[in-house]
Tab-separated table of C-alpha atoms and ligand atoms in Angstrom:
chain	number	residue	atom	x	y	z
A	1	MET	CA	238.290	60.203	-46.366
A	2	GLN	CA	240.435	57.975	-44.083
A	3	PRO	CA	244.216	58.495	-44.393
A	4	ALA	CA	244.698	54.972	-45.817
A	5	ALA	CA	242.098	55.589	-48.536
A	6	HIS	CA	243.604	58.973	-49.279
A	7	ALA	CA	247.086	57.467	-49.691
A	8	LEU	CA	245.665	54.822	-52.024
A	9	TYR	CA	243.805	57.492	-53.981
A	10	GLU	CA	247.064	59.461	-54.414
A	11	ASP	CA	248.845	56.358	-55.658
A	12	MET	CA	246.040	55.496	-58.111
A	13	LYS	CA	245.926	59.078	-59.329
A	14	ILE	CA	249.560	58.765	-60.456
A	15	ARG	CA	248.959	55.469	-62.234
A	16	LEU	CA	245.414	55.868	-63.528
A	17	GLY	CA	244.719	59.605	-63.449
A	18	THR	CA	244.560	59.885	-67.243
A	19	LEU	CA	242.152	56.944	-67.563
A	20	VAL	CA	239.793	57.165	-64.598
A	21	PRO	CA	238.067	60.329	-63.333
A	22	ASP	CA	238.893	61.541	-59.824
A	23	PHE	CA	235.503	60.895	-58.257
A	24	GLU	CA	235.644	57.224	-59.291
A	25	LEU	CA	239.161	56.927	-57.875
A	26	TYR	CA	237.917	58.398	-54.566
A	27	TYR	CA	234.942	56.068	-54.405
A	28	LYS	CA	236.959	52.945	-55.245
A	29	ALA	CA	239.889	53.852	-52.953
A	30	GLU	CA	237.538	53.561	-49.970
A	31	ILE	CA	236.297	50.132	-51.056
A	32	ALA	CA	239.871	49.003	-51.813
A	33	VAL	CA	240.917	49.851	-48.254
A	34	GLU	CA	238.031	47.770	-46.868
A	35	ILE	CA	239.054	44.863	-49.109
A	36	LEU	CA	242.729	45.065	-48.138
A	37	GLN	CA	241.789	44.998	-44.458
A	38	LEU	CA	239.391	42.053	-44.877
A	39	LYS	CA	242.010	40.239	-46.926
A	40	GLN	CA	244.443	40.444	-44.023
A	41	GLU	CA	241.884	39.513	-41.353
A	42	ARG	CA	240.737	36.471	-43.313
A	43	ASN	CA	244.207	35.358	-44.436
A	44	ALA	CA	243.152	35.506	-48.089
A	45	VAL	CA	245.029	35.867	-51.334
A	46	ILE	CA	243.470	37.732	-54.268
A	47	LEU	CA	244.284	36.612	-57.812
A	48	GLY	CA	243.399	39.099	-60.567
A	49	HIS	CA	243.189	38.205	-64.248
A	50	ASN	CA	244.599	40.700	-66.771
A	51	TYR	CA	241.011	41.493	-67.869
A	52	MET	CA	240.008	43.134	-64.587
A	53	GLU	CA	239.006	46.789	-64.771
A	54	PRO	CA	241.911	49.184	-64.132
A	55	VAL	CA	241.191	50.274	-60.543
A	56	LEU	CA	240.494	46.759	-59.300
A	57	PHE	CA	243.492	45.430	-61.252
A	58	HIS	CA	245.894	47.988	-59.778
A	59	THR	CA	244.759	47.956	-56.143
A	60	ILE	CA	243.624	44.683	-54.590
A	61	PRO	CA	245.218	41.601	-56.246
A	62	ASP	CA	248.314	40.026	-54.713
A	63	PHE	CA	249.028	38.499	-58.092
A	64	ARG	CA	247.974	39.568	-61.581
A	65	GLY	CA	248.422	37.630	-64.792
A	66	ASP	CA	247.118	35.270	-67.438
A	67	SER	CA	245.399	31.932	-66.810
A	68	LEU	CA	248.654	29.964	-66.679
A	69	ASP	CA	250.348	32.379	-64.324
A	70	LEU	CA	247.402	32.482	-61.947
A	71	SER	CA	247.053	28.677	-61.941
A	72	ARG	CA	250.680	28.520	-60.875
A	73	LYS	CA	250.090	31.088	-58.121
A	74	ALA	CA	246.993	29.202	-56.964
A	75	ALA	CA	249.050	26.000	-56.773
A	76	THR	CA	251.607	27.462	-54.371
A	77	THR	CA	249.668	29.779	-52.040
A	78	ASP	CA	249.741	29.161	-48.278
A	79	LYS	CA	246.691	31.377	-47.560
A	80	ASP	CA	243.406	29.919	-46.220
A	81	ILE	CA	241.183	31.615	-48.772
A	82	ILE	CA	241.715	32.225	-52.490
A	83	ILE	CA	239.536	34.890	-54.114
A	84	PHE	CA	239.576	34.625	-57.868
A	85	CYS	CA	238.892	37.861	-59.724
A	86	GLY	CA	238.162	36.070	-62.960
A	87	VAL	CA	235.575	33.624	-64.283
A	88	LYS	CA	234.292	30.304	-62.977
A	89	PHE	CA	236.641	27.953	-64.822
A	90	MET	CA	239.589	29.848	-63.284
A	91	ALA	CA	238.198	29.575	-59.751
A	92	GLU	CA	237.485	25.880	-60.324
A	93	THR	CA	241.075	25.343	-61.460
A	94	ALA	CA	242.262	26.936	-58.207
A	95	LYS	CA	239.993	24.555	-56.254
A	96	ILE	CA	241.223	21.539	-58.246
A	97	LEU	CA	244.753	22.455	-57.154
A	98	ASN	CA	243.800	23.320	-53.543
A	99	PRO	CA	241.077	21.017	-52.234
A	100	GLN	CA	241.754	22.011	-48.601
A	101	LYS	CA	241.374	25.750	-49.186
A	102	THR	CA	238.275	27.887	-49.513
A	103	VAL	CA	238.047	29.251	-53.044
A	104	LEU	CA	235.674	32.183	-53.537
A	105	MET	CA	234.281	33.748	-56.669
A	106	PRO	CA	232.895	37.275	-56.365
A	107	ALA	CA	230.330	36.858	-59.179
A	108	GLU	CA	228.588	33.505	-59.135
A	109	ARG	CA	227.378	33.669	-62.733
A	110	ALA	CA	230.645	34.752	-64.403
A	111	GLY	CA	230.959	31.954	-66.969
A	112	CYS	CA	232.649	31.641	-70.365
A	113	SER	CA	231.220	30.744	-73.792
A	114	LEU	CA	234.091	28.311	-74.367
A	115	ALA	CA	233.483	26.454	-71.100
A	116	GLU	CA	229.770	26.253	-71.981
A	117	SER	CA	230.496	24.842	-75.450
A	118	ILE	CA	231.427	21.295	-74.397
A	119	THR	CA	230.317	18.672	-71.863
A	120	ALA	CA	232.060	15.673	-70.325
A	121	ALA	CA	229.697	13.453	-72.371
A	122	ASP	CA	230.944	15.168	-75.571
A	123	VAL	CA	234.545	14.350	-74.627
A	124	ARG	CA	233.652	10.734	-73.848
A	125	ALA	CA	231.954	10.439	-77.256
A	126	LEU	CA	235.084	11.798	-78.983
A	127	LYS	CA	237.245	9.321	-77.068
A	128	ARG	CA	234.988	6.496	-78.265
A	129	LYS	CA	235.248	7.784	-81.831
A	130	TYR	CA	239.042	8.196	-81.717
A	131	PRO	CA	240.254	5.558	-79.224
A	132	GLY	CA	243.756	6.005	-77.879
A	133	VAL	CA	244.158	9.586	-79.166
A	134	PRO	CA	245.374	11.906	-76.348
A	135	VAL	CA	242.973	14.673	-75.303
A	136	VAL	CA	244.270	18.220	-74.753
A	137	THR	CA	241.716	20.495	-73.123
A	138	TYR	CA	241.937	24.264	-72.971
A	139	VAL	CA	241.827	25.446	-69.362
A	140	ASN	CA	238.659	27.413	-70.330
A	141	THR	CA	236.509	24.363	-69.511
A	142	TYR	CA	234.705	23.077	-66.432
A	143	ALA	CA	236.180	20.494	-64.055
A	144	ASP	CA	234.194	17.522	-65.403
A	145	VAL	CA	235.562	18.170	-68.906
A	146	LYS	CA	239.115	18.515	-67.566
A	147	ALA	CA	238.570	15.188	-65.757
A	148	GLU	CA	238.087	13.444	-69.134
A	149	SER	CA	241.347	14.900	-70.512
A	150	ASP	CA	244.952	13.778	-70.523
A	151	ILE	CA	246.383	17.264	-70.194
A	152	CYS	CA	245.156	20.874	-70.074
A	153	CYS	CA	246.702	23.886	-71.770
A	154	THR	CA	246.304	27.649	-71.814
A	155	SER	CA	246.934	30.016	-74.697
A	156	GLY	CA	250.343	30.573	-73.075
A	157	ASN	CA	251.557	26.980	-73.479
A	158	ALA	CA	249.209	25.333	-76.026
A	159	VAL	CA	251.927	24.746	-78.637
A	160	ALA	CA	254.361	23.370	-76.032
A	161	VAL	CA	251.656	21.064	-74.618
A	162	VAL	CA	250.734	19.659	-78.050
A	163	GLU	CA	254.396	19.154	-78.922
A	164	SER	CA	255.109	17.489	-75.561
A	165	LEU	CA	252.691	14.658	-76.342
A	166	LYS	CA	254.842	13.198	-79.094
A	167	SER	CA	251.694	11.710	-80.630
A	168	ASP	CA	250.871	11.787	-84.346
A	169	THR	CA	247.300	12.857	-83.588
A	170	VAL	CA	245.740	14.838	-80.707
A	171	ILE	CA	242.195	15.842	-79.802
A	172	PHE	CA	242.263	19.573	-78.937
A	173	LEU	CA	239.137	21.006	-77.233
A	174	PRO	CA	236.987	23.096	-77.282
A	175	ASP	CA	238.159	26.352	-78.968
A	176	GLN	CA	238.057	25.905	-82.753
A	177	TYR	CA	240.072	29.075	-83.354
A	178	LEU	CA	242.799	28.345	-80.813
A	179	ALA	CA	242.977	24.797	-82.214
A	180	ALA	CA	243.300	26.100	-85.790
A	181	ASN	CA	245.971	28.594	-84.712
A	182	VAL	CA	247.918	25.898	-82.846
A	183	ALA	CA	247.582	23.562	-85.847
A	184	GLN	CA	249.062	26.269	-88.031
A	185	MET	CA	251.945	26.918	-85.620
A	186	THR	CA	252.763	23.232	-85.274
A	187	GLY	CA	252.261	22.445	-88.970
A	188	LYS	CA	249.391	20.039	-88.263
A	189	HIS	CA	246.308	19.297	-90.357
A	190	ILE	CA	243.061	19.765	-88.405
A	191	ILE	CA	239.445	18.545	-88.731
A	192	PHE	CA	236.295	19.448	-86.788
A	193	PRO	CA	234.285	16.217	-86.591
A	194	SER	CA	230.573	15.681	-86.248
A	195	LEU	CA	229.699	13.184	-83.579
A	196	THR	CA	226.878	11.789	-85.641
A	197	GLY	CA	227.376	10.229	-89.073
A	198	ASN	CA	230.330	8.350	-90.454
A	199	ALA	CA	234.052	8.986	-90.688
A	200	ASP	CA	234.713	12.676	-91.355
A	201	THR	CA	237.732	12.352	-93.557
A	202	ASN	CA	240.743	10.196	-94.198
A	203	LEU	CA	242.298	10.202	-90.736
A	204	LEU	CA	245.686	9.263	-92.077
A	205	ASP	CA	246.592	12.887	-92.784
A	206	VAL	CA	244.848	14.421	-89.743
A	207	GLN	CA	246.957	15.338	-86.729
A	208	MET	CA	244.508	17.478	-84.754
A	209	ILE	CA	240.831	16.919	-84.016
A	210	GLY	CA	239.057	20.058	-82.832
A	211	TRP	CA	235.660	21.066	-81.480
A	212	HIS	CA	233.100	23.748	-82.284
A	213	GLY	CA	233.555	26.175	-79.361
A	214	LYS	CA	234.284	29.884	-79.759
A	215	CYS	CA	235.020	32.764	-77.427
A	216	GLU	CA	232.053	35.102	-77.752
A	217	VAL	CA	234.418	38.075	-77.373
A	218	HIS	CA	237.340	37.245	-79.662
A	219	GLU	CA	235.127	35.859	-82.436
A	220	LYS	CA	233.762	39.399	-82.895
A	221	PHE	CA	237.044	40.858	-84.149
A	222	SER	CA	237.345	40.786	-87.934
A	223	VAL	CA	239.949	41.344	-90.633
A	224	GLU	CA	237.733	44.267	-91.700
A	225	ASP	CA	238.271	45.899	-88.270
A	226	ILE	CA	242.030	45.570	-88.719
A	227	ARG	CA	241.874	46.997	-92.254
A	228	ALA	CA	239.846	49.975	-91.058
A	229	VAL	CA	242.284	50.754	-88.244
A	230	ARG	CA	245.313	50.317	-90.532
A	231	ALA	CA	243.713	52.714	-93.037
A	232	GLN	CA	243.367	55.364	-90.303
A	233	PHE	CA	246.718	54.621	-88.579
A	234	PRO	CA	249.081	53.174	-91.233
A	235	ASP	CA	251.863	52.621	-88.672
A	236	VAL	CA	249.699	50.771	-86.119
A	237	VAL	CA	250.960	47.453	-84.724
A	238	VAL	CA	248.124	44.948	-84.254
A	239	VAL	CA	248.287	42.541	-81.313
A	240	SER	CA	245.678	39.785	-80.977
A	241	HIS	CA	244.773	36.842	-78.741
A	242	PRO	CA	244.860	33.333	-80.316
A	243	GLU	CA	241.151	32.911	-79.473
A	244	CYS	CA	240.631	35.206	-82.507
A	245	SER	CA	240.025	33.549	-85.890
A	246	PRO	CA	243.107	32.373	-87.849
A	247	GLU	CA	242.341	35.107	-90.418
A	248	VAL	CA	242.504	37.804	-87.721
A	249	VAL	CA	245.678	36.270	-86.274
A	250	ALA	CA	247.231	36.211	-89.773
A	251	ALA	CA	246.307	39.879	-90.294
A	252	SER	CA	247.895	40.820	-86.917
A	253	ASP	CA	251.536	41.593	-86.254
A	254	PHE	CA	251.657	39.479	-83.087
A	255	ALA	CA	249.389	36.955	-81.328
A	256	GLY	CA	249.801	35.507	-77.848
A	257	SER	CA	248.296	34.932	-74.412
A	258	THR	CA	247.255	37.987	-72.428
A	259	ASN	CA	250.656	38.014	-70.665
A	260	ALA	CA	252.469	37.667	-73.995
A	261	MET	CA	250.452	40.562	-75.465
A	262	ILE	CA	251.361	42.788	-72.512
A	263	LYS	CA	255.035	41.847	-72.789
A	264	PHE	CA	255.042	42.456	-76.537
A	265	VAL	CA	253.707	46.021	-76.141
A	266	GLN	CA	256.088	46.709	-73.251
A	267	GLU	CA	259.134	45.524	-75.164
A	268	SER	CA	258.443	46.971	-78.611
A	269	LYS	CA	258.369	50.492	-79.911
A	270	ALA	CA	255.535	51.568	-82.204
A	271	PRO	CA	253.603	54.809	-82.582
A	272	HIS	CA	250.233	53.051	-82.093
A	273	TYR	CA	249.053	49.636	-80.932
A	274	LEU	CA	245.675	48.031	-81.562
A	275	VAL	CA	244.996	45.445	-78.859
A	276	LEU	CA	242.375	42.880	-79.924
A	277	THR	CA	241.127	41.417	-76.673
A	278	GLU	CA	238.901	42.419	-73.744
A	279	CYS	CA	238.977	46.212	-73.633
A	280	SER	CA	239.938	46.574	-69.947
A	281	MET	CA	243.258	44.931	-70.662
A	282	GLY	CA	243.976	47.735	-73.138
A	283	ASP	CA	243.353	50.175	-70.263
A	284	ASN	CA	245.749	48.242	-68.029
A	285	ILE	CA	248.460	48.227	-70.698
A	286	ALA	CA	247.900	51.951	-71.291
A	287	ALA	CA	248.277	52.632	-67.548
A	288	ALA	CA	251.584	50.752	-67.411
A	289	ASN	CA	252.900	52.373	-70.614
A	290	PRO	CA	251.797	56.015	-70.503
A	291	GLU	CA	254.179	56.934	-73.315
A	292	LYS	CA	252.483	54.488	-75.720
A	293	ASP	CA	249.307	55.084	-77.699
A	294	LEU	CA	246.874	52.198	-77.205
A	295	LEU	CA	243.885	51.770	-79.512
A	296	ARG	CA	241.234	49.284	-78.424
A	297	LEU	CA	237.819	48.270	-79.718
A	298	CYS	CA	235.746	48.789	-76.598
A	299	MET	CA	232.498	47.854	-78.283
A	300	VAL	CA	233.732	44.333	-77.503
A	301	HIS	CA	233.716	43.449	-73.797
A	302	CYS	CA	233.662	40.105	-71.983
A	303	PRO	CA	230.330	40.189	-70.110
A	304	HIS	CA	231.598	37.525	-67.695
A	305	MET	CA	234.862	39.169	-66.689
A	306	ASN	CA	232.977	42.438	-66.354
A	307	MET	CA	230.769	40.950	-63.622
A	308	ILE	CA	233.677	41.199	-61.164
A	309	THR	CA	233.512	44.490	-59.277
A	310	MET	CA	235.153	46.036	-56.223
A	311	GLU	CA	231.801	45.772	-54.449
A	312	ASN	CA	231.306	42.057	-55.031
A	313	VAL	CA	234.926	41.271	-54.099
A	314	ARG	CA	234.341	43.035	-50.772
A	315	ASP	CA	231.021	41.201	-50.249
A	316	SER	CA	232.613	37.915	-51.200
A	317	LEU	CA	235.200	38.326	-48.421
A	318	LEU	CA	232.656	39.638	-45.922
A	319	HIS	CA	230.116	36.859	-46.431
A	320	THR	CA	232.391	34.021	-47.674
A	321	ARG	CA	230.614	33.658	-51.010
A	322	THR	CA	230.407	32.147	-53.572
A	323	VAL	CA	232.271	29.051	-52.410
A	324	ILE	CA	233.538	26.898	-55.290
A	325	GLU	CA	233.179	23.141	-54.831
A	326	VAL	CA	234.356	20.343	-57.111
A	327	PRO	CA	233.254	16.746	-56.349
A	328	GLU	CA	236.335	14.793	-55.196
A	329	GLU	CA	236.003	12.022	-57.791
A	330	ILE	CA	236.071	14.651	-60.597
A	331	ARG	CA	238.717	16.795	-58.909
A	332	VAL	CA	241.255	13.977	-58.634
A	333	ARG	CA	241.021	13.208	-62.365
A	334	ALA	CA	241.026	16.890	-63.354
A	335	TYR	CA	244.034	17.464	-61.075
A	336	SER	CA	246.294	15.193	-63.078
A	337	ALA	CA	245.432	17.047	-66.342
A	338	VAL	CA	246.003	20.484	-64.741
A	339	GLU	CA	249.140	19.422	-62.884
A	340	ARG	CA	250.631	17.995	-66.093
A	341	MET	CA	249.975	21.338	-67.782
A	342	ILE	CA	251.592	23.349	-64.993
A	343	GLN	CA	254.810	21.400	-65.465
A	344	ILE	CA	255.026	22.621	-69.100
A	345	GLY	CA	256.503	26.037	-69.872
B	1	13P	P1	244.842	34.022	-71.073
B	1	13P	O1	245.129	32.626	-70.649
B	1	13P	O2	245.642	34.444	-72.257
B	1	13P	O3	244.921	34.962	-69.934
B	1	13P	O4	243.335	34.059	-71.631
B	1	13P	C1	242.224	33.772	-70.848
B	1	13P	C2	240.985	34.137	-71.515
B	1	13P	O5	239.910	33.832	-71.067
B	1	13P	C3	241.100	34.856	-72.776
B	1	13P	O6	239.864	35.235	-73.204
B	2	SF4	FE1	235.622	33.207	-71.969
B	2	SF4	FE2	236.068	34.786	-74.037
B	2	SF4	FE3	235.375	35.878	-71.726
B	2	SF4	FE4	237.806	34.777	-72.013
B	2	SF4	S1	237.001	36.581	-73.062
B	2	SF4	S2	236.408	34.477	-70.299
B	2	SF4	S3	237.328	33.061	-73.386
B	2	SF4	S4	234.098	34.505	-72.978
């Protein structure tokens, strides 16, 4: 093993030795060294979402965080190449903010069930149905959908974005659970309209209009799961992501963006935590908080986030693939919605 890989292995062993077996640390340390060298040669920055597997997460990204954080980092980088260790809508957001830079995605097919749940034509139809109502779009959407929106949001600033609009009614797309959770937090009444047929309800008392999208990962967590874990560990603290159903959020002790979940565990003191989100993030929290006992339901994984590997990050840098492109006419319109979001806390 080269000295650089050995030094990296030693460092990872301290941080991840209780989570990842030695032989995997050895193997990945060698790839990490290749990536770090290529990153320098190609003047690239690596952004790593909180859902990345523990070795990748702890070795190669220059910045780690939630969607909002990483959008902000993407907006200010001076590097020539941005590699996004995350899914396609995240890489597209980086391209929307940096049209002159090369944005690479290690796994071409890493999508998102929320982004797939709505099209630009769907948003246009909603705008025709509810003329003049501002459109808030979750950042987990593709560029053409963002281009039809007034402002984007992430789970980290959704409430602040909705409140910033100072409008009686907003259209909030496409995550029905995030929308319902935001409606609850802002005291708004929500409907989920059909685009066919007549008026859905008396719009006078409706302040949020949602859509039918769901995260294929977070929709799997149930109140039953929480009950079962509480029965086994009565003093467990349950932390969930607001892409979970409102019932699961209500049965949890805390709900927030991936960054907020991490911060909550770091700053609180409980004998056990149950983290209801992509399992790898539970590993990353456990690595950073070795004194805390993290329970996670690893039968639930995001298949898209899990497509990003050390090997395809290296190949992405070596062969400049997969390059993310956004047509300029769409990018310019999407930019104003993303930029407006970035300005909000
Ligand atoms: P965050 O914005 O909280 O990081 O969430 C992104 C995501 O895709 C959650 O599933
Ligand atoms: Fe999309 Fe859900 Fe995966 Fe996040 S966890 S990327 S919302 S499918």
